[in-house]
Coordinates of C-alpha atoms in Angstrom, one line a residue:
T1 CA 70.7 101.8 109.9
V2 CA 72.9 104.7 108.8
N3 CA 76.4 105.8 109.8
K4 CA 77.5 109.4 109.8
M5 CA 80.5 110.1 107.6
A6 CA 83.0 112.9 107.6
G7 CA 81.3 116.0 106.2
G8 CA 77.9 115.2 107.6
D9 CA 76.8 112.8 104.9
F10 CA 75.2 109.5 105.8
M11 CA 76.2 106.1 104.7
S12 CA 73.9 103.0 104.9
R13 CA 75.2 99.8 106.5
E14 CA 75.4 98.2 103.0
E15 CA 77.4 101.2 101.6
K16 CA 79.7 101.0 104.6
K17 CA 80.2 97.3 104.0
R18 CA 80.9 97.8 100.3
E19 CA 83.4 100.6 101.1
T20 CA 85.2 98.4 103.6
R21 CA 85.3 95.6 101.0
R22 CA 86.6 98.0 98.4
R23 CA 89.4 99.2 100.8
L24 CA 90.5 95.7 101.5
M25 CA 90.6 94.9 97.7
D26 CA 92.5 98.1 96.9
A27 CA 95.0 97.4 99.7
A28 CA 95.4 93.8 98.4
V29 CA 96.1 94.9 94.8
R30 CA 98.6 97.4 95.9
L31 CA 100.5 95.0 98.1
F32 CA 100.3 92.1 95.6
S33 CA 101.7 94.4 92.9
E34 CA 104.4 95.8 95.1
Q35 CA 105.7 92.7 96.9
G36 CA 104.1 89.8 95.3
Y37 CA 101.1 87.6 96.2
E38 CA 103.0 85.0 98.2
A39 CA 104.8 87.6 100.3
T40 CA 101.6 89.5 101.2
T41 CA 99.9 88.6 104.4
V42 CA 96.3 89.2 105.5
A43 CA 97.7 91.4 108.4
Q44 CA 99.4 93.6 105.9
I45 CA 96.2 94.0 103.8
T46 CA 94.1 94.9 106.8
E47 CA 96.7 97.3 108.1
L48 CA 96.9 99.1 104.8
A49 CA 93.1 99.1 104.5
G50 CA 92.8 100.5 108.1
V51 CA 90.6 97.7 109.5
A52 CA 91.1 95.1 112.1
K53 CA 92.5 91.7 111.0
G54 CA 89.4 89.9 111.9
T55 CA 87.4 92.2 109.6
F56 CA 89.1 90.6 106.6
F57 CA 87.4 87.3 107.4
N58 CA 83.9 89.0 107.5
Y59 CA 84.4 89.6 103.8
F60 CA 86.7 86.9 102.5
Q61 CA 87.4 83.3 103.5
S62 CA 91.1 83.5 102.5
K63 CA 93.7 85.6 100.6
E64 CA 92.9 83.4 97.6
Q65 CA 89.3 84.5 97.6
I66 CA 90.2 88.2 97.5
M67 CA 92.1 87.5 94.3
C68 CA 89.0 85.8 92.7
D69 CA 86.7 88.6 93.7
L70 CA 88.7 91.5 92.5
Q71 CA 87.9 91.8 88.8
G72 CA 84.3 90.8 89.2
F73 CA 83.7 93.4 92.0
W74 CA 85.2 96.2 90.0
A75 CA 83.4 95.2 86.8
V76 CA 80.0 95.0 88.4
D77 CA 80.5 98.3 90.1
E78 CA 81.5 100.1 86.9
I79 CA 78.9 98.5 84.7
R80 CA 76.2 99.5 87.0
K81 CA 77.4 103.1 86.9
L82 CA 77.1 103.0 83.1
R83 CA 73.3 102.5 83.3
D84 CA 72.9 106.0 84.8
R85 CA 75.1 107.7 82.2
P86 CA 74.1 108.7 78.7
G87 CA 75.5 106.8 75.8
P88 CA 77.2 106.0 73.6
Y89 CA 78.0 102.8 75.5
V90 CA 80.4 101.1 73.2
P91 CA 83.4 103.4 73.9
K92 CA 82.5 103.5 77.6
L93 CA 82.6 99.7 77.7
K94 CA 85.9 99.6 75.9
A95 CA 87.3 102.1 78.3
L96 CA 86.0 100.1 81.2
L97 CA 87.8 97.0 80.0
V98 CA 91.1 98.9 79.6
E99 CA 90.7 100.3 83.1
L100 CA 90.0 96.9 84.6
V101 CA 93.2 95.5 83.0
H102 CA 95.2 98.5 84.3
R103 CA 93.7 98.2 87.8
M104 CA 95.0 94.7 88.2
P105 CA 98.4 94.4 86.6
L106 CA 98.7 90.6 86.3
N107 CA 102.2 89.3 86.5
R108 CA 102.9 85.6 86.7
S109 CA 102.6 85.4 90.4
L110 CA 99.2 87.2 90.5
A111 CA 97.9 85.2 87.5
R112 CA 98.9 81.9 89.1
A113 CA 97.3 83.0 92.4
L114 CA 94.1 83.9 90.7
L115 CA 93.9 80.6 88.9
Q116 CA 94.9 78.6 92.0
G117 CA 92.4 80.5 94.1
T118 CA 89.6 80.0 91.7
L119 CA 90.3 76.2 91.4
S120 CA 91.0 75.6 95.1
G121 CA 87.7 74.1 95.9
S122 CA 84.0 73.9 95.4
D123 CA 83.3 77.0 97.5
M124 CA 85.7 79.1 95.4
L125 CA 84.2 77.8 92.2
A126 CA 80.7 78.6 93.4
N127 CA 82.0 82.1 94.4
Q128 CA 83.5 82.6 90.9
A129 CA 80.2 81.5 89.3
E130 CA 78.4 84.1 91.5
I131 CA 80.8 86.8 90.4
I132 CA 80.2 85.9 86.8
R133 CA 76.4 86.0 87.3
E134 CA 76.6 89.4 88.9
V135 CA 78.7 90.8 86.0
Y136 CA 76.2 89.3 83.5
E137 CA 73.2 90.7 85.4
A138 CA 74.8 94.2 85.5
A139 CA 75.6 94.0 81.7
V140 CA 72.2 93.0 80.4
P141 CA 70.4 96.4 81.1
V142 CA 73.4 98.4 79.6
I143 CA 73.3 96.3 76.5
A144 CA 69.5 96.6 76.2
L145 CA 69.9 100.4 76.4
G146 CA 72.6 100.3 73.8
Q147 CA 70.3 98.3 71.5
E148 CA 67.6 100.9 72.0
R149 CA 70.0 103.5 70.8
G150 CA 71.2 101.5 67.9
E151 CA 74.8 100.9 69.3
F152 CA 74.4 97.1 69.5
S153 CA 72.8 94.8 67.0
A154 CA 69.2 93.9 67.8
K155 CA 69.7 90.6 66.0
Y156 CA 70.5 88.9 69.3
P157 CA 68.8 89.4 72.7
P158 CA 70.8 91.5 75.2
E159 CA 71.1 88.4 77.4
R160 CA 73.0 86.6 74.6
I161 CA 75.3 89.5 73.9
A162 CA 76.0 89.9 77.7
Q163 CA 76.7 86.2 78.0
M164 CA 79.3 86.4 75.1
A165 CA 80.9 89.5 76.5
V166 CA 81.2 88.1 80.0
Q167 CA 82.6 84.8 78.7
T168 CA 85.2 86.8 76.7
F169 CA 86.1 89.0 79.6
F170 CA 86.6 86.2 82.1
G171 CA 88.2 84.0 79.5

């Protein structure tokens, strides 16, 4: 199923869902940064994102989950884009890491909320493990391409390098 967008372009159902999820995350980051995590409500997030309050719960179980998903969602999206771009990959990966840090300015309140959200229960831990897996799976082909071009050492398999990079990023 496709939906017509402004300008006559078509968006698949999955693209529309991804865009709605992105709008919710962008709204949450803006509000968390401006007024703090605790003071931000789901209603404020959905209002800023331009969706109904109930829509939030189609994408996230709680406000805590949106915190946990933010960095992984952006990382996967940006790493996948790198596969379609010509190298060199090392400076692009470095720039991506810097951009991710700037997108989510962590203050104490946000850092605490992120940690509390991640550790709040087995569902959230499983969700975090899934995010880490998605980042890893997105990184492996980019690292393999970088190895083919001589940017990364071929001494280790791309899966091992991706595993180390992902652990470092999320650490």
